[in-house]
CSV table of N, CA, C and O in Angstrom, one decimal:
chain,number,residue,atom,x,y,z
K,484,UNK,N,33.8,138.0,110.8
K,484,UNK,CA,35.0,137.3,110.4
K,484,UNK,C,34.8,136.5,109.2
K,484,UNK,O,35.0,135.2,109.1
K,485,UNK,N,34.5,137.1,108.3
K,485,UNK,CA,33.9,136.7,106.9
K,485,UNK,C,35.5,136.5,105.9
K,485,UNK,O,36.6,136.5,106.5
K,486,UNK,N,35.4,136.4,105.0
K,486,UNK,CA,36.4,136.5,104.0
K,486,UNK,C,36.9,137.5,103.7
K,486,UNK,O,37.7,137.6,102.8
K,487,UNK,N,36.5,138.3,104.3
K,487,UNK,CA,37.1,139.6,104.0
K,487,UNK,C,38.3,140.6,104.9
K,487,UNK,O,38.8,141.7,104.8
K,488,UNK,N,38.1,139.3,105.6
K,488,UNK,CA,39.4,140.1,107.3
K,488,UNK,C,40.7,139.0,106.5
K,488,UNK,O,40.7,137.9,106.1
K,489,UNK,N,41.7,140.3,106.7
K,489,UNK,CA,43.1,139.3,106.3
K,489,UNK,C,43.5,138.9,107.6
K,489,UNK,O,43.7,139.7,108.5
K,490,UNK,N,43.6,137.8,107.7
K,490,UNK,CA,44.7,136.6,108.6
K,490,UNK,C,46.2,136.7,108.5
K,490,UNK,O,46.8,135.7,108.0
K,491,UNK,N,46.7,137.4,108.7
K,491,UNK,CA,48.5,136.5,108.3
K,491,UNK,C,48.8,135.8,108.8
K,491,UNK,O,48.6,135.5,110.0
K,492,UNK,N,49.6,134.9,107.4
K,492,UNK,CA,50.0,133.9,107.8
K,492,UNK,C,51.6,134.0,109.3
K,492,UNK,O,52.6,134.7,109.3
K,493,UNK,N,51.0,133.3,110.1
K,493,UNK,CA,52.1,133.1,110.9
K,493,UNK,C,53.3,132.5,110.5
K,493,UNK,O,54.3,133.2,110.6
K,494,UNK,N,53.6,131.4,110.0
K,494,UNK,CA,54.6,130.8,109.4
K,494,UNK,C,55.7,131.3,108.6
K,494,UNK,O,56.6,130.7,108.2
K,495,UNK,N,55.3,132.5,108.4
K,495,UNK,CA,55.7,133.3,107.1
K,495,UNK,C,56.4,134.5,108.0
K,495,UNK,O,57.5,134.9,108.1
K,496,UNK,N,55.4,134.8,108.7
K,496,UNK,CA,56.2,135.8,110.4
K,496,UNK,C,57.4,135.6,110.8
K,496,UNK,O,58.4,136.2,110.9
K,497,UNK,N,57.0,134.4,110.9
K,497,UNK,CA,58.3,133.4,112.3
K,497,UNK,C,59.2,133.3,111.2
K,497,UNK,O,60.3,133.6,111.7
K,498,UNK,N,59.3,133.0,110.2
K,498,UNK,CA,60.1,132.0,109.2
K,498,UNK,C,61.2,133.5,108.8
K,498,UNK,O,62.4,133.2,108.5
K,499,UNK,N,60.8,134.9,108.8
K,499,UNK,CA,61.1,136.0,108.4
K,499,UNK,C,61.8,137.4,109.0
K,499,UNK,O,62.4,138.4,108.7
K,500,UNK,N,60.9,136.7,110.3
K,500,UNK,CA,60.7,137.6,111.7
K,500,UNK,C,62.7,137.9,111.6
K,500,UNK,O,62.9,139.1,111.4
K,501,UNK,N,63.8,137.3,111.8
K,501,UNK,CA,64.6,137.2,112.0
K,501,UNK,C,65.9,136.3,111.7
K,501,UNK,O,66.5,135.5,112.4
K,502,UNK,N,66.2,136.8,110.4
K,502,UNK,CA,67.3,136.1,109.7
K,502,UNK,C,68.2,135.3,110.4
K,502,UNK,O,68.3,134.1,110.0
K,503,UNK,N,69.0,135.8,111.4
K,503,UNK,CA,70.0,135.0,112.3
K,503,UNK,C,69.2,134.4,113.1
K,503,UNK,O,69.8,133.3,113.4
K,504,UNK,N,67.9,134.4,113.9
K,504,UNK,CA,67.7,133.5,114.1
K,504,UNK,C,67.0,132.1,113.3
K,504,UNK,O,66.8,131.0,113.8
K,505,UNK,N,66.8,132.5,112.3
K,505,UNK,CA,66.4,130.7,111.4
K,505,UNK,C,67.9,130.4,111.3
K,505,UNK,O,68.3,129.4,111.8
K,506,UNK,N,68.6,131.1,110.7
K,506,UNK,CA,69.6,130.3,110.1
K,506,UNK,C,70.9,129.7,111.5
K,506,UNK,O,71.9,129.1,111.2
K,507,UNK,N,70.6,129.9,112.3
K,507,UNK,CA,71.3,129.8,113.8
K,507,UNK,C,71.0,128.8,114.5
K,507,UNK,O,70.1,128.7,115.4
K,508,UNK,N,72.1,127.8,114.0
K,508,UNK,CA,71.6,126.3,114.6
K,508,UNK,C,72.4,126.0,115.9
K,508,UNK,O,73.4,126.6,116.0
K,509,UNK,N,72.1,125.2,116.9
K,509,UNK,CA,72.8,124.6,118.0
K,509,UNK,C,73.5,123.7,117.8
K,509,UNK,O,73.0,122.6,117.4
K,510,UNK,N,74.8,123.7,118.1
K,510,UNK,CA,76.0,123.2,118.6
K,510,UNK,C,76.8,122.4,119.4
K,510,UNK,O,78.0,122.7,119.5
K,511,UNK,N,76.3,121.4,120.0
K,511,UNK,CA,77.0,121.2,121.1
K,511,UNK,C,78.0,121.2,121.6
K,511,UNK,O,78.8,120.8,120.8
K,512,UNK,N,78.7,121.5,122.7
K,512,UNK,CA,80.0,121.6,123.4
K,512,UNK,C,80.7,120.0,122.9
K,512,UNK,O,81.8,120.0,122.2
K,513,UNK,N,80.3,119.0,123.2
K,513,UNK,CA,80.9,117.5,122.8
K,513,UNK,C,80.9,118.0,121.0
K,513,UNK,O,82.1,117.6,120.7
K,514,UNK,N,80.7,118.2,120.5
K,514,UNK,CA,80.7,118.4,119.2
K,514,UNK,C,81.9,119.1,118.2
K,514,UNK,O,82.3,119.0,117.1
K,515,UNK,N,82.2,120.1,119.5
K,515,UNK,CA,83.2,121.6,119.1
K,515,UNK,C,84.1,120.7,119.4
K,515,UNK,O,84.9,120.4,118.6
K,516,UNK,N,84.2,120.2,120.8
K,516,UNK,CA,85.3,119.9,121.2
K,516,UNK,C,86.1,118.2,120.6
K,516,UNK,O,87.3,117.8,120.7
K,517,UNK,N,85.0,117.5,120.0
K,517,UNK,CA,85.8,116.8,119.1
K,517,UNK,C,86.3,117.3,118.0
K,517,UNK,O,87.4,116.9,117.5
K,518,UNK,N,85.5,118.1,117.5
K,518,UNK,CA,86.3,118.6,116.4
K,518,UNK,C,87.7,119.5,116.4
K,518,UNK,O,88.6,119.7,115.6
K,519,UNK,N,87.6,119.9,117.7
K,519,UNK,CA,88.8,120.7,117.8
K,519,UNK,C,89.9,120.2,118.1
K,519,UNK,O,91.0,120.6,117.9
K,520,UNK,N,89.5,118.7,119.1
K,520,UNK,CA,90.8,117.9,119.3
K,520,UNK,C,91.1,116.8,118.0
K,520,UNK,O,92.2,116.2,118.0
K,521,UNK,N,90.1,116.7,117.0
K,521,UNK,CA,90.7,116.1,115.8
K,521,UNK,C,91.3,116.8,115.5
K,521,UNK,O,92.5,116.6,115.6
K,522,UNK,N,90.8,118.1,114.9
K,522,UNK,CA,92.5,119.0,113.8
K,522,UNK,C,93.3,119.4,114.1
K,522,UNK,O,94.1,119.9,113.4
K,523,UNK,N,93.5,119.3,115.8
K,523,UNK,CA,94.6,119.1,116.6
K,523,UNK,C,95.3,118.0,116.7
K,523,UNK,O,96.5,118.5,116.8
K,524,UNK,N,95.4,116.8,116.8
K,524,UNK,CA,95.8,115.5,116.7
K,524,UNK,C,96.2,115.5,115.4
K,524,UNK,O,97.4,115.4,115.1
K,525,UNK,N,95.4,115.6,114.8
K,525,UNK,CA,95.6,115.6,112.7
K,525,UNK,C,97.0,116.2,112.5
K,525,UNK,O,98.1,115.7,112.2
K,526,UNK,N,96.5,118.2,112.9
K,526,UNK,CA,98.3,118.6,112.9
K,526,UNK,C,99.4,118.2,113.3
K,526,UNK,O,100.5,118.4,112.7
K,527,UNK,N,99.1,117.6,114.5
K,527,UNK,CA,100.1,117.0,115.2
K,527,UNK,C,100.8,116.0,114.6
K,527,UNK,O,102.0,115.9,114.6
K,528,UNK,N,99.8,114.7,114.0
K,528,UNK,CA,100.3,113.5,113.5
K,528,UNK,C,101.2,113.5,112.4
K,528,UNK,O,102.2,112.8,112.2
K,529,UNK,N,100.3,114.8,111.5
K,529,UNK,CA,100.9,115.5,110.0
K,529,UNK,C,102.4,115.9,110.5
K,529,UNK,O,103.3,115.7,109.7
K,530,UNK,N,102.6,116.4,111.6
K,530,UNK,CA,103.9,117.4,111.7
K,530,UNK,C,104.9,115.7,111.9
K,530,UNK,O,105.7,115.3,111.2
K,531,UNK,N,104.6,115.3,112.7
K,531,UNK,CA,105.2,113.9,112.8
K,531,UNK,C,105.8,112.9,112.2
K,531,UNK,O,106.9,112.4,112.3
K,532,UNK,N,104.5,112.7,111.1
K,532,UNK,CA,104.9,112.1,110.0
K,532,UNK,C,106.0,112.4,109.6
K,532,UNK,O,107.0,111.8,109.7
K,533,UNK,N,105.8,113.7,108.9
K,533,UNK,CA,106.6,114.3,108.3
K,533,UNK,C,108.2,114.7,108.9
K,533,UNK,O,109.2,114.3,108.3
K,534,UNK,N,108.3,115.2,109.9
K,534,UNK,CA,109.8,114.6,110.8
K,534,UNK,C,110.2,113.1,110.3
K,534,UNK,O,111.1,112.6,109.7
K,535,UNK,N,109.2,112.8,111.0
K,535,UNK,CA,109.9,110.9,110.4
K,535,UNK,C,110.6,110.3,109.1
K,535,UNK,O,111.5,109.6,108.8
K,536,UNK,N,109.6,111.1,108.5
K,536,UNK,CA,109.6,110.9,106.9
K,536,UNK,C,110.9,111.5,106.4
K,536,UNK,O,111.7,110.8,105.6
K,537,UNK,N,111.2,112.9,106.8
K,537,UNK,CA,112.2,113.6,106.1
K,537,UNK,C,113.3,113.0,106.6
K,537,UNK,O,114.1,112.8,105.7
K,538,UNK,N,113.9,112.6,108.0
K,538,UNK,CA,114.5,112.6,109.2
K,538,UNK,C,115.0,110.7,108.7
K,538,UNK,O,116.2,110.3,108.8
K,539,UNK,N,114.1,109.8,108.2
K,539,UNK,CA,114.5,108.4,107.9
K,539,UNK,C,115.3,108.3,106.3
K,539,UNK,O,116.4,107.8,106.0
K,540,UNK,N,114.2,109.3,105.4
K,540,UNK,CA,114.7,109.5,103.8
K,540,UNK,C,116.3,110.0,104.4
K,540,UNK,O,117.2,109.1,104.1
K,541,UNK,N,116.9,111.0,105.1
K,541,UNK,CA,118.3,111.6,104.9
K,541,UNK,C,119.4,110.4,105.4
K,541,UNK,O,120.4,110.0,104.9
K,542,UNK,N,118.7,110.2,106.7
K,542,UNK,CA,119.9,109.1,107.6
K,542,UNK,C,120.3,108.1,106.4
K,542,UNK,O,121.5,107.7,106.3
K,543,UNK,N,119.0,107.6,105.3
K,543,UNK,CA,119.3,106.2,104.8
K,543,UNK,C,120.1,106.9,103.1
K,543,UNK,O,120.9,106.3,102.4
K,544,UNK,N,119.8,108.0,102.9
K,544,UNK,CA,120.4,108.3,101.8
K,544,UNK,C,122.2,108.6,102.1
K,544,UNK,O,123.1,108.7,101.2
K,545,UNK,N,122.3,108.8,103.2
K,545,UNK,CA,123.8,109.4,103.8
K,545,UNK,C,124.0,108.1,104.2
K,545,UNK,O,125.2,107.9,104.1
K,546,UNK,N,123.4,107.0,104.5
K,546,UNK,CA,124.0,106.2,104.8
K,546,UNK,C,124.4,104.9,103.4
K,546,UNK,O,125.4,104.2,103.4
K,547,UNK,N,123.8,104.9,102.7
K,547,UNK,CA,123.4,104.6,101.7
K,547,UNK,C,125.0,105.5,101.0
K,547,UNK,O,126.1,104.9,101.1
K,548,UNK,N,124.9,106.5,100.6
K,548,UNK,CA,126.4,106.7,99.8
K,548,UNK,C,127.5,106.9,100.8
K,548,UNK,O,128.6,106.5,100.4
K,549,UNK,N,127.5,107.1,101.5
K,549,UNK,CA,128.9,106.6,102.5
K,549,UNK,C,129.2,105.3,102.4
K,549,UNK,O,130.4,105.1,102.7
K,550,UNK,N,128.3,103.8,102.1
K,550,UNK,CA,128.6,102.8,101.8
K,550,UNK,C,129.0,102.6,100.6
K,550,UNK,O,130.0,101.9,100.5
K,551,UNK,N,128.4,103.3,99.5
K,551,UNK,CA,128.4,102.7,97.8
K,551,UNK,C,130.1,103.6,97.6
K,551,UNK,O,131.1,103.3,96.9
K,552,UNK,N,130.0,104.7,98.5
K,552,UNK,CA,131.9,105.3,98.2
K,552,UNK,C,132.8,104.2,98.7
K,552,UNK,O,133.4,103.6,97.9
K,553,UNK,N,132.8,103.9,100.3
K,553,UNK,CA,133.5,102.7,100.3
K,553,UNK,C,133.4,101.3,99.4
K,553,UNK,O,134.4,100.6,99.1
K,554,UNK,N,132.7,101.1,99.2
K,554,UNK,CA,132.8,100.2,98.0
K,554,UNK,C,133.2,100.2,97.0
K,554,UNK,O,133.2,99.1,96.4
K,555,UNK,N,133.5,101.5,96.2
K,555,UNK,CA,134.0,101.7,95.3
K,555,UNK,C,135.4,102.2,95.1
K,555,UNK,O,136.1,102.3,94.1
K,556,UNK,N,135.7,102.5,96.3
K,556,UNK,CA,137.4,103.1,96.8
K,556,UNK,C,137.7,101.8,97.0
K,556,UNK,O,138.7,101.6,96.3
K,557,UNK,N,137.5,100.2,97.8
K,557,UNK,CA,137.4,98.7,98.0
K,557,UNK,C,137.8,98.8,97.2
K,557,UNK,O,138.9,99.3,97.1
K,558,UNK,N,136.7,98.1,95.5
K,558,UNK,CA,136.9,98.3,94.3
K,558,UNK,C,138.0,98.2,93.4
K,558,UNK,O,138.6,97.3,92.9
K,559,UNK,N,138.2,100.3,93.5
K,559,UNK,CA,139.4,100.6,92.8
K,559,UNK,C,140.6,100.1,92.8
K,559,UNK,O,141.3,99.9,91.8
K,560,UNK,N,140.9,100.0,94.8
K,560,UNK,CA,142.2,99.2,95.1
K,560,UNK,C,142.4,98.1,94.6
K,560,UNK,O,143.5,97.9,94.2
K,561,UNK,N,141.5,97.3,94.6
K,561,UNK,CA,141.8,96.1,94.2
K,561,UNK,C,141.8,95.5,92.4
K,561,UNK,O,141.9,94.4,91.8
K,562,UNK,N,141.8,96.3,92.1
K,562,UNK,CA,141.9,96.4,90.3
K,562,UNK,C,143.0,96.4,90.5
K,562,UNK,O,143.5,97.0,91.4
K,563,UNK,N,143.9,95.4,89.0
K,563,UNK,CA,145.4,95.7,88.0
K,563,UNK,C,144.6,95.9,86.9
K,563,UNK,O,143.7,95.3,86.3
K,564,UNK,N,145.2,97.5,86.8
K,564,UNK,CA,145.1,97.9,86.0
K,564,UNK,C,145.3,97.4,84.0
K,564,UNK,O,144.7,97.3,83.0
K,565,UNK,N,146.8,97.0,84.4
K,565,UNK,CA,146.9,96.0,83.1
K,565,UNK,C,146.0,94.8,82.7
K,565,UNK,O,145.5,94.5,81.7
K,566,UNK,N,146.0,94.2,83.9
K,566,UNK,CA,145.4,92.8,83.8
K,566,UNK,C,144.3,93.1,83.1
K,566,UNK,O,143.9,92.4,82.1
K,567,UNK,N,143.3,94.4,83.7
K,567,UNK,CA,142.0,94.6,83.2
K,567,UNK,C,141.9,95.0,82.0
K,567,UNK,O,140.9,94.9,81.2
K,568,UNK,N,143.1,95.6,81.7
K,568,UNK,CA,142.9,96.2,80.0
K,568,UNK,C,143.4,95.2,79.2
K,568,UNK,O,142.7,95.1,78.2
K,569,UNK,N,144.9,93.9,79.2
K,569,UNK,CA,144.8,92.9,78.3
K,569,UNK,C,143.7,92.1,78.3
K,569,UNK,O,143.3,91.4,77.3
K,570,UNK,N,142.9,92.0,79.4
K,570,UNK,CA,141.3,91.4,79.4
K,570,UNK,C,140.5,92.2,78.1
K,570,UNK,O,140.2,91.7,77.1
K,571,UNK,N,140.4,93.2,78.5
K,571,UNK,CA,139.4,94.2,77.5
K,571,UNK,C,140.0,93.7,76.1
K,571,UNK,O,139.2,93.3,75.3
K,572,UNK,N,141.6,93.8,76.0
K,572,UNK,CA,141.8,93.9,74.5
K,572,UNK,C,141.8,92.2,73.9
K,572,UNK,O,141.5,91.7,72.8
K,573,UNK,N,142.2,91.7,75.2
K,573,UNK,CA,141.9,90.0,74.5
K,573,UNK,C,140.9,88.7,74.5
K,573,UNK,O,140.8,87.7,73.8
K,574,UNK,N,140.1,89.4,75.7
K,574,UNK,CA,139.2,88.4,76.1
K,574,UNK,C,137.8,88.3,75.3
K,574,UNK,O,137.1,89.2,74.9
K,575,UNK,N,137.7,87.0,75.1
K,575,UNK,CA,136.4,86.6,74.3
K,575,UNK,C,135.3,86.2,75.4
K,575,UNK,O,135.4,85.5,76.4
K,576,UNK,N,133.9,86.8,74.6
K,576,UNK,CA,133.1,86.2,75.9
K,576,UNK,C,132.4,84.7,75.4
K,576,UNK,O,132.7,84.2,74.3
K,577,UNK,N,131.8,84.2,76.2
K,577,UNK,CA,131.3,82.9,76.2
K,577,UNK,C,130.1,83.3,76.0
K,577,UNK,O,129.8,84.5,76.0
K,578,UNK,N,129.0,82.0,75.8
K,578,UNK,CA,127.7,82.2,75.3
K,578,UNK,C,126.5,82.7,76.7
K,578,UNK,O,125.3,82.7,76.6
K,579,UNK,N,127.3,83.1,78.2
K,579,UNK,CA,126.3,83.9,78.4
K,579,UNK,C,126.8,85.9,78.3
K,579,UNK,O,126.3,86.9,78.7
K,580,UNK,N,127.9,85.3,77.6
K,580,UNK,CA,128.2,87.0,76.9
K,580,UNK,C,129.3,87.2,78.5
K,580,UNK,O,130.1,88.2,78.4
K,581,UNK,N,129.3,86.7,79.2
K,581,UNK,CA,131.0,86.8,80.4
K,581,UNK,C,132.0,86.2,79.6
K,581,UNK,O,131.9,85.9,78.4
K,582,UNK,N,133.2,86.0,80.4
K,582,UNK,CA,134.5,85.5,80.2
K,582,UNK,C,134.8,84.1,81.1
K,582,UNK,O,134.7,84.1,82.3
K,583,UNK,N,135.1,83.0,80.4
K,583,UNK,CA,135.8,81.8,81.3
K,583,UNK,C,137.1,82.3,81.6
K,583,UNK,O,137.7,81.7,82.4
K,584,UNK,N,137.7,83.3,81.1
K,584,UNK,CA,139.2,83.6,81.7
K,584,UNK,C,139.6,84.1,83.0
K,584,UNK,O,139.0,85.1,83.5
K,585,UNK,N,140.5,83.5,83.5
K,585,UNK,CA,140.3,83.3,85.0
K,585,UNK,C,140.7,85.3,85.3
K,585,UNK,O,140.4,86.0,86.2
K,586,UNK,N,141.4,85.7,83.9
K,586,UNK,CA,141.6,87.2,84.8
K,586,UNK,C,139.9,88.1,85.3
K,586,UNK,O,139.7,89.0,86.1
K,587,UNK,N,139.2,87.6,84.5
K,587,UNK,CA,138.1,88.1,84.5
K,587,UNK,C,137.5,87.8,85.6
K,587,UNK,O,136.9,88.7,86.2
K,588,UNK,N,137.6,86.3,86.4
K,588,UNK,CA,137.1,86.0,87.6
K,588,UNK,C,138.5,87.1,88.7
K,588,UNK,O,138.2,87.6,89.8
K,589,UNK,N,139.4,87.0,88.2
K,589,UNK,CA,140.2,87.8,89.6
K,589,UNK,C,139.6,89.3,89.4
K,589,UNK,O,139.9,90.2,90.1
């Protein structure tokens, strides 16, 4: 058993012996199953959000111009039309650029 008998390396065997098994790591059950109830929860929260989200933006935008219309139909009723245009054609403004004339306050 001189230098002249080849030895193989074992390390090199085992390390080679079987592709899926080196590369084939253990898993645990607690491991899968958190992860599977996170991107479950996740989708879930994501789908939620987003109801919320879309479902709060429409109620407040509909509600939101159904107010700014009534207020402007308010508004219109209550304008004289004359009054507002001899304002336009006669009224001078004052030094914060409004009118002291009382049509301007009606």
């Amino acid at each position: 058993m001189g230098l002249s008998q080849h030895q193989p390396n074992r390390n090199y065997e085992a390390s080679t012996a079987n592709p899926k098994e080196r590369h084939s790591q253990f898993v645990s059950l607690r491991v899968k199953i958190l992860l599977g109830f996170s991107m479950v929860f996740s989708i879930v929260f994501a789908g939620a959000f987003y109801w919320f989200y879309t479902f709060t933006t429409e109620k407040t935008i509909s509600r939101l111009r159904a107010d700014m219309k009534s207020t402007l139909i308010g508004a219109a009723n209550g304008i004289d039309v004359k009054e507002l245009l001899a304002l336009y054609a006669g009224g001078k403004p004052n030094a914060d650029g409004f009118s002291d004339d009382p049509r301007f306050q009606h």
